[in-house]
Short mmCIF file of C-alpha atoms and ligand atoms in Angstrom, two decimals:
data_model
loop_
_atom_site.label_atom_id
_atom_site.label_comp_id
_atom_site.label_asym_id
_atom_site.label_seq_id
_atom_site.Cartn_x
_atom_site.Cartn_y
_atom_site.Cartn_z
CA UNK A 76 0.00 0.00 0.00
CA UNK A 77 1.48 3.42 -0.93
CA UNK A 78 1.75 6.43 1.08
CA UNK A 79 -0.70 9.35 1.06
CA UNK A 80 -0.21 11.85 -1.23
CA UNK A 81 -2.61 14.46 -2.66
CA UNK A 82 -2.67 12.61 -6.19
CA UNK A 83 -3.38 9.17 -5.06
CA UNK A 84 -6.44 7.81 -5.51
CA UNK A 85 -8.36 5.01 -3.67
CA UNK A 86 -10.79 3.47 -6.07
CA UNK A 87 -12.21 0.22 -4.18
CA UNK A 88 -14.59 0.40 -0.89
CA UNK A 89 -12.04 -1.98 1.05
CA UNK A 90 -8.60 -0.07 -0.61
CA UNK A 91 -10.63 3.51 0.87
CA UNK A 92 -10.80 1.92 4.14
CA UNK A 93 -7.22 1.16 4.32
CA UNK A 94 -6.27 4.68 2.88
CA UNK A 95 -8.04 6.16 5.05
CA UNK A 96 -6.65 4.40 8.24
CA UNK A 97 -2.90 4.71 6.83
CA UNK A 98 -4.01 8.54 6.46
CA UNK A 99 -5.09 9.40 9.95
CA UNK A 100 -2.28 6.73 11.24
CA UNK A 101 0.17 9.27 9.54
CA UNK A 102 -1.55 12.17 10.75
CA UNK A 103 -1.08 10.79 13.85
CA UNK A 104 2.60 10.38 13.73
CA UNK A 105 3.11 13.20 12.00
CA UNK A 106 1.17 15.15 14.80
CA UNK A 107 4.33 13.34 17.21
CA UNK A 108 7.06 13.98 15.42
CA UNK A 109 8.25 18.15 16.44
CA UNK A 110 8.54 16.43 20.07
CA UNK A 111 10.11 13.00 19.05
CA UNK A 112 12.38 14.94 17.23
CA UNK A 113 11.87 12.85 14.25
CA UNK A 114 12.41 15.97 11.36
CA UNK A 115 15.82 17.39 10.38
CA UNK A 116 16.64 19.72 7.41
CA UNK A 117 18.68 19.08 4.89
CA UNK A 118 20.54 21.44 2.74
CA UNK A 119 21.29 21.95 -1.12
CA UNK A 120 23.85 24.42 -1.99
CA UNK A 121 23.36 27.23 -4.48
CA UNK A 122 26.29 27.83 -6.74
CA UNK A 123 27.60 31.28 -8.56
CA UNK A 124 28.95 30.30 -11.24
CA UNK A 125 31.23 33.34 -12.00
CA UNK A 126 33.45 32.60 -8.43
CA UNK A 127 32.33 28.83 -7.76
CA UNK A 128 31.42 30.08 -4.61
CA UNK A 129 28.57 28.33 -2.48
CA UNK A 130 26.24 31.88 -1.78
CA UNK A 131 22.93 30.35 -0.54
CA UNK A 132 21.43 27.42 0.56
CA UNK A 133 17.88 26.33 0.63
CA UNK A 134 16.75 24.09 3.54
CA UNK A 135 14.44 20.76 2.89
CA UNK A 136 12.46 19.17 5.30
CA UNK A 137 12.86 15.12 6.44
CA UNK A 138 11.08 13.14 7.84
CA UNK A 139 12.84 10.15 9.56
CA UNK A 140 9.95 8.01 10.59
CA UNK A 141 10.17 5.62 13.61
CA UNK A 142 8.96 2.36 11.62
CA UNK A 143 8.52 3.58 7.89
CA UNK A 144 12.15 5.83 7.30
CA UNK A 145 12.48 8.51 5.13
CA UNK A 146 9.24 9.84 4.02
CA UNK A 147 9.56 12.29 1.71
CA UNK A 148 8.40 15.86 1.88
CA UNK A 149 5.96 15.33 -1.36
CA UNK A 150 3.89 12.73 0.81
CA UNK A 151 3.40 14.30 4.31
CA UNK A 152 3.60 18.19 3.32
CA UNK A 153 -0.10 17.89 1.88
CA UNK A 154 -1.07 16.09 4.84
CA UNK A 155 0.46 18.79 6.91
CA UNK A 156 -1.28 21.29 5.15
CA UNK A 157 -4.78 19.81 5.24
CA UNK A 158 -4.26 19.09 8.81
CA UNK A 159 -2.94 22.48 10.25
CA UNK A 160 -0.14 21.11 11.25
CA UNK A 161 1.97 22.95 8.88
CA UNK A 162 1.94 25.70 11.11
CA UNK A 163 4.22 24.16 14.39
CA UNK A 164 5.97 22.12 11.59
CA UNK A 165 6.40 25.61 9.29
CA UNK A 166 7.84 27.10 12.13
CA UNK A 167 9.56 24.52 13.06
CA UNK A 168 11.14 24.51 10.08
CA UNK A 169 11.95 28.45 10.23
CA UNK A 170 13.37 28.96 13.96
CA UNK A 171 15.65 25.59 13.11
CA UNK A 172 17.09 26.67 9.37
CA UNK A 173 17.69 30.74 10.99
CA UNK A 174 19.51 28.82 14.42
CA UNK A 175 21.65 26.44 11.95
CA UNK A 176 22.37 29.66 9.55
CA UNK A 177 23.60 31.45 12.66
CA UNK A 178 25.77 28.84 14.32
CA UNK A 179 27.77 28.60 11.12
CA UNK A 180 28.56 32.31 10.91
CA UNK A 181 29.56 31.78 14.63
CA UNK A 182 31.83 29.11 13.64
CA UNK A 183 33.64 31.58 11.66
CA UNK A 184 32.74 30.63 8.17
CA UNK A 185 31.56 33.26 5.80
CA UNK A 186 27.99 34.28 5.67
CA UNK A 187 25.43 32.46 3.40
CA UNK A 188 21.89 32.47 2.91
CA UNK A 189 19.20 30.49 3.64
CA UNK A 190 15.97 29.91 1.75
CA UNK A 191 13.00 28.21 3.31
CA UNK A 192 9.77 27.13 1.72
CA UNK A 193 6.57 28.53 3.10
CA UNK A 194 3.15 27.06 2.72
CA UNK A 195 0.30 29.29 2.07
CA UNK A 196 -1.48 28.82 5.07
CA UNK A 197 1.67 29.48 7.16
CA UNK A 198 2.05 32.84 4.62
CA UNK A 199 -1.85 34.16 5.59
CA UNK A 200 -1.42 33.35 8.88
CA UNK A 201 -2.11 37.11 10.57
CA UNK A 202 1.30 36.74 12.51
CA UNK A 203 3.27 35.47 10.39
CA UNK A 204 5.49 38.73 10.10
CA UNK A 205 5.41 38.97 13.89
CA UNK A 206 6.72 35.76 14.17
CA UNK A 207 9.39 35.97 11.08
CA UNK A 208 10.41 38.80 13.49
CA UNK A 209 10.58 36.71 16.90
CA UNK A 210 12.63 33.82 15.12
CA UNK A 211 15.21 36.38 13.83
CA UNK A 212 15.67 38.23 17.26
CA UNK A 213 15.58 34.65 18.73
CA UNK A 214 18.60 33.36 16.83
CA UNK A 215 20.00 36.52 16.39
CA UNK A 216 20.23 36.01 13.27
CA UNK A 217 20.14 39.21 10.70
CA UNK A 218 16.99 39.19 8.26
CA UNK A 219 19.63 39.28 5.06
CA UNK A 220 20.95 36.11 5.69
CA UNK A 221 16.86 34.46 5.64
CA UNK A 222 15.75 33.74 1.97
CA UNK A 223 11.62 33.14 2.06
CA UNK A 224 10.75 31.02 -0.89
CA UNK A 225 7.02 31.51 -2.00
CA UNK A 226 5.32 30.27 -4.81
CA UNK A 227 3.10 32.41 -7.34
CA UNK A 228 -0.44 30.72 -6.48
CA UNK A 229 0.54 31.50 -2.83
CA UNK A 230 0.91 35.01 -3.71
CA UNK A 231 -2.43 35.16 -5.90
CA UNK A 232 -4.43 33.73 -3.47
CA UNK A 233 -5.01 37.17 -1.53
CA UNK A 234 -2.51 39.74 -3.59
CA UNK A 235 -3.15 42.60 -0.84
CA UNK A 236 -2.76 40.88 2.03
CA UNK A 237 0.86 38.61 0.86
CA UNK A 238 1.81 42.25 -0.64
CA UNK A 239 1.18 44.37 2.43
CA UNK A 240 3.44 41.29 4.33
CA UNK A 241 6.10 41.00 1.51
CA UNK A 242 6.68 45.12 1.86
CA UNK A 243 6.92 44.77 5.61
CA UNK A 244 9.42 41.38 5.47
CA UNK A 245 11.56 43.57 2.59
CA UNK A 246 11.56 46.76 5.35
CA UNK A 247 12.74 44.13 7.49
CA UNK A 248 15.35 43.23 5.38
CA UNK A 249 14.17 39.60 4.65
CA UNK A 250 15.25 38.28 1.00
CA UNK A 251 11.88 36.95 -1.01
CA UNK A 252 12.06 34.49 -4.03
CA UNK A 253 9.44 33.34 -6.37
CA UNK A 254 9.92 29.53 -6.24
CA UNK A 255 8.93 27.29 -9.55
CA UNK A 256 8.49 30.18 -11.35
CA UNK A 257 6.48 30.08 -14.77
CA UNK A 258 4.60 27.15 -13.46
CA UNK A 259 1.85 29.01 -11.80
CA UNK A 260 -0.53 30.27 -14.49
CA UNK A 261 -0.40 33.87 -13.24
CA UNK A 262 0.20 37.03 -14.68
CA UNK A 263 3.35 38.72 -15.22
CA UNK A 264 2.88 42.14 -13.81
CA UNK A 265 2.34 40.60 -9.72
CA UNK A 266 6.57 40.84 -10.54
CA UNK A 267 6.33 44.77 -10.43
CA UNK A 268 3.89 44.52 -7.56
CA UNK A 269 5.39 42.42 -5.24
CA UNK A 270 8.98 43.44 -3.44
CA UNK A 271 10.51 40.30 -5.15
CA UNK A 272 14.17 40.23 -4.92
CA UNK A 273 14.91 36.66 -6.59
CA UNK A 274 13.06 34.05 -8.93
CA UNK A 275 13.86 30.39 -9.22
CA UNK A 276 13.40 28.73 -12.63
CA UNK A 277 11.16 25.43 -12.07
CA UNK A 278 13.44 22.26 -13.03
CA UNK A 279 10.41 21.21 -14.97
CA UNK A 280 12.02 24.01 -17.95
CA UNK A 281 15.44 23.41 -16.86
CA UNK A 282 15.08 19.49 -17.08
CA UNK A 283 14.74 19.88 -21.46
CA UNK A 284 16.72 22.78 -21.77
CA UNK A 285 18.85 21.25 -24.39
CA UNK A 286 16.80 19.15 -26.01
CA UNK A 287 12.91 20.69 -26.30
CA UNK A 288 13.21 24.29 -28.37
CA UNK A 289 10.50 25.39 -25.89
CA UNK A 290 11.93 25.44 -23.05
CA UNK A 291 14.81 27.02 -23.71
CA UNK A 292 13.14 29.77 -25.18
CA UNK A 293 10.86 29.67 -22.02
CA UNK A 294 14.52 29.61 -20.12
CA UNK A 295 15.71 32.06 -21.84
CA UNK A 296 13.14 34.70 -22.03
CA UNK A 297 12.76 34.21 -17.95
CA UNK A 298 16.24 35.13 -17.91
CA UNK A 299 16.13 38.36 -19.89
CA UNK A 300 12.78 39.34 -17.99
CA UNK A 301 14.68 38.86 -14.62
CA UNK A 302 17.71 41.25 -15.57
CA UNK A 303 15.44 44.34 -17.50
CA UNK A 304 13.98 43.88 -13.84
CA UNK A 305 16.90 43.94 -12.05
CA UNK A 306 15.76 40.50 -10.18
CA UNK A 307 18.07 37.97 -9.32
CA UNK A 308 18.02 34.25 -10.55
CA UNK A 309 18.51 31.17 -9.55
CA UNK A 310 17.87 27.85 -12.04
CA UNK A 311 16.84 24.38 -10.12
CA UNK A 312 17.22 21.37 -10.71
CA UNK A 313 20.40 21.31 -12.78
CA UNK A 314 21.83 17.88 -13.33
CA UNK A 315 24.31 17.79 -16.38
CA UNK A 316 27.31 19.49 -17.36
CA UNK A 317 25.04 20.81 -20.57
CA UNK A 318 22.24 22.31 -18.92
CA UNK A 319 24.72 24.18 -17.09
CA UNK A 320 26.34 25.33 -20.08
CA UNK A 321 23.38 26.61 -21.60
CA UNK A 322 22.46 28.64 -18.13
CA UNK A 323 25.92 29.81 -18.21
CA UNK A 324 26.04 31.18 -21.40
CA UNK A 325 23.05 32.86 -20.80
CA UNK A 326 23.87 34.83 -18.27
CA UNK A 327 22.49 32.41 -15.31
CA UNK A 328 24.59 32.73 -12.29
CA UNK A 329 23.63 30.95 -9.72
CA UNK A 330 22.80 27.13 -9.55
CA UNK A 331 21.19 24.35 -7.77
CA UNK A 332 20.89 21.02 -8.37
CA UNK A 333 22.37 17.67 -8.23
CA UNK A 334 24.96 17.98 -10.76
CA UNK A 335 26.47 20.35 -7.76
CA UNK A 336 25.37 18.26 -4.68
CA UNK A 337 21.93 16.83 -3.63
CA UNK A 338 20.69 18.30 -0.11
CA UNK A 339 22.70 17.10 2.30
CA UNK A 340 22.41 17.02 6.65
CA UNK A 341 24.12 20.20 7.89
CA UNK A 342 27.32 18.06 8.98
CA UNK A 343 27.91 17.38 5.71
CA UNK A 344 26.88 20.56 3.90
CA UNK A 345 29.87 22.39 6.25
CA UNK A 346 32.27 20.99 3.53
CA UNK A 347 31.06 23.25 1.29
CA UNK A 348 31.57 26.24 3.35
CA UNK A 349 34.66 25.04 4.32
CA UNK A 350 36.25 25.40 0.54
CA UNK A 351 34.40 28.86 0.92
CA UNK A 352 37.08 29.87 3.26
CA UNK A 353 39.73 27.77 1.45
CA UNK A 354 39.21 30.33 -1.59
P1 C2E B 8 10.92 22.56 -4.05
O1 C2E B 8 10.85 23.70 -3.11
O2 C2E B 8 10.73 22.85 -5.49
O3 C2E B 8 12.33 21.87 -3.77
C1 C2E B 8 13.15 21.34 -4.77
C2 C2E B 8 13.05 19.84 -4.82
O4 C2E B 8 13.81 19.36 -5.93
C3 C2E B 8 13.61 19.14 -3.59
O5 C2E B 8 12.85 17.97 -3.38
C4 C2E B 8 15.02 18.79 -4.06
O6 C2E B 8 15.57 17.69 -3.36
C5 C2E B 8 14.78 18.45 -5.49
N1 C2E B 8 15.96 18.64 -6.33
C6 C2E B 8 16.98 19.49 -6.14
N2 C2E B 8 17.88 19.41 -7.14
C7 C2E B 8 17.41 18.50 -8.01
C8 C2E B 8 17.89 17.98 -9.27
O7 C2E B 8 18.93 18.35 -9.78
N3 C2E B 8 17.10 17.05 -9.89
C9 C2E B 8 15.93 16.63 -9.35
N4 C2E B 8 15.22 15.71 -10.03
N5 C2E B 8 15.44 17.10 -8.17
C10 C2E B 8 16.19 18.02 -7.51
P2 C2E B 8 12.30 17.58 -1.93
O8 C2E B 8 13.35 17.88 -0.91
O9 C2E B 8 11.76 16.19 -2.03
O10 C2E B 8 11.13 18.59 -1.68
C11 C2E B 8 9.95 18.52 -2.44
C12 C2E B 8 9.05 19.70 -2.16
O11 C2E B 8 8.56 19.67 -0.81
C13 C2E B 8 9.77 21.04 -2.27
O12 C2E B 8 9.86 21.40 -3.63
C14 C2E B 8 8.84 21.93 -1.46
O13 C2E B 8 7.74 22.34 -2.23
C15 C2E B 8 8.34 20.98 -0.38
N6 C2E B 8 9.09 21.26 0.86
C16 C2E B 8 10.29 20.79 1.26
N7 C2E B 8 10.64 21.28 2.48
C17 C2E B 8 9.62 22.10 2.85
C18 C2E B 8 9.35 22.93 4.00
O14 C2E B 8 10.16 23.04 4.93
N8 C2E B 8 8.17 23.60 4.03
C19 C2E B 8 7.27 23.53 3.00
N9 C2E B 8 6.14 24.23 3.10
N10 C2E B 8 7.48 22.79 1.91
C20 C2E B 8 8.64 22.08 1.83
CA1 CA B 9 11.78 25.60 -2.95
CA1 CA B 10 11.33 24.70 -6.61
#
């Protein structure tokens, strides 16, 4: 029996039965895990291309569960959502990327930042900037080094309310990217709207680039719409030497993907910033 995902489907009387016990089982666990301390983040670097420097990172949750292992974040984030408990898992996710970002810089090696993903219910919640706030005094942590990945749908949902927050997080000094961007079926001009500092090209486009026309002109045209903007870029999901070519030569500076590293626990992800120091 598979996991519970958003997509799956339970077509027989007795397989809905099951699903929906193996559902509320994992809602259960789920509900657990903050205090078992059964999550952990893992992180994938982002690369500039022009100094082969590591500049960012963006944090992923895990999930190491007790019986079942590594669930992955595709299966249980729904189920978060639907549940509420993306919120102490959200924030979870928030205090514990800002604390790990901070207790490298104390370590002495040179400042990086951090992306994390938001849902949109942890977005709309009416504190959210309050608590963005709290975390970063907490950890003492400044707001530059905190990257806030949102996607476009998030944004759409309620456009005044996500861009009266986005102004106050910029104020603050809080870096915002568009994640998956050109996926979302939205309009263009949300871009002038929105304080946006950064978008991330979806690895659906980049995953063709060299092979399907389309995307690359999709690639490409993202890429020149970012700079007459004066946003900066980031392309996910790069794998090959050739897709990193073609970002290259098009004036895409900054990477992520597995051809660099795939996202690794924090006590492996200091190698990286250790050859950051070694030059
Ligand atoms: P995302 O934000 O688009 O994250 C990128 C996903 O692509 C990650 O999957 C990453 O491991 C994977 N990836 C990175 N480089 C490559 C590559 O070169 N090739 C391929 N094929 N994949 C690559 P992951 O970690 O399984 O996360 C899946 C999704 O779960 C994320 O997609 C994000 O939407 C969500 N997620 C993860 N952590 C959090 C979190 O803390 N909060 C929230 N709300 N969502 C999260
Ligand atoms: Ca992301
Ligand atoms: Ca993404």
């Amino acid at each position: 029996a598979k996991e519970q995902g958003r997509n799956t489907y339970c077509i027989f009387t007795e397989e809905m039965n099951r699903c929906l016990l193996e559902r509320s089982e994992l809602e259960h666990n789920l509900r657990q895990a903050i205090a078992r301390e059964e999550f952990f983040l893992a992180f994938q670097p982002q690369v500039d291309q022009k100094t082969g420097r590591v500049v960012g990172a963006e944090a992923l949750l895990r999930w190491h569960h007790k019986d079942k292992g590594l669930i992955p974040p595709g299966q249980f984030i729904p189920l978060a959502e639907e549940s509420g408990l993306i919120l102490p898992i959200g924030y979870w996710v928030l205090r514990h990327a800002c604390a790990q970002n901070k207790a490298w810089q104390l370590a002495g090696y040179p400042p990086l930042r951090v992306a994390v993903n938001l849902s949109a219910r942890q977005f709309q919640q009416p504190d959210f900037y309050d608590q963005v706030g709290r975390i970063l005094k907490e950890t003492e942590l400044e707001p530059r080094y905190l990257e806030l990945e949102l996607t476009e749908s998030l944004l759409m949902a309620d456009a005044k309310a996500a861009a009266q927050t986005l102004s106050a997080l910029r104020d603050l000094g809080v870096g915002i990217a568009i994640d998956d961007f050109g996926t979302g079926y939205s309009s263009l001009s949300y871009l002038k709207a929105f304080p946006i500092d950064r978008i991330k090209i979806a690895q659906e486009f980049v995953l063709d680039i060299v092979r399907d026309p389309g995307d690359a002109a999709i690639v490409e045209t993202i890429i020149a719409m970012a700079h007459g903007l004066g946003l900066d870029i980031v392309a996910e999901g790069v794998e090959t030497a050739d897709q990193l070519e073609f970002l290259r030569t098009r004036q895409c500076q900054v990477m992520q993907g597995y051809y660099f590293s795939r996202p690794v626990p924090a006590e492996i992800f200091i190698e990286f910033l250790a050859e950051n120091v070694a030059g």
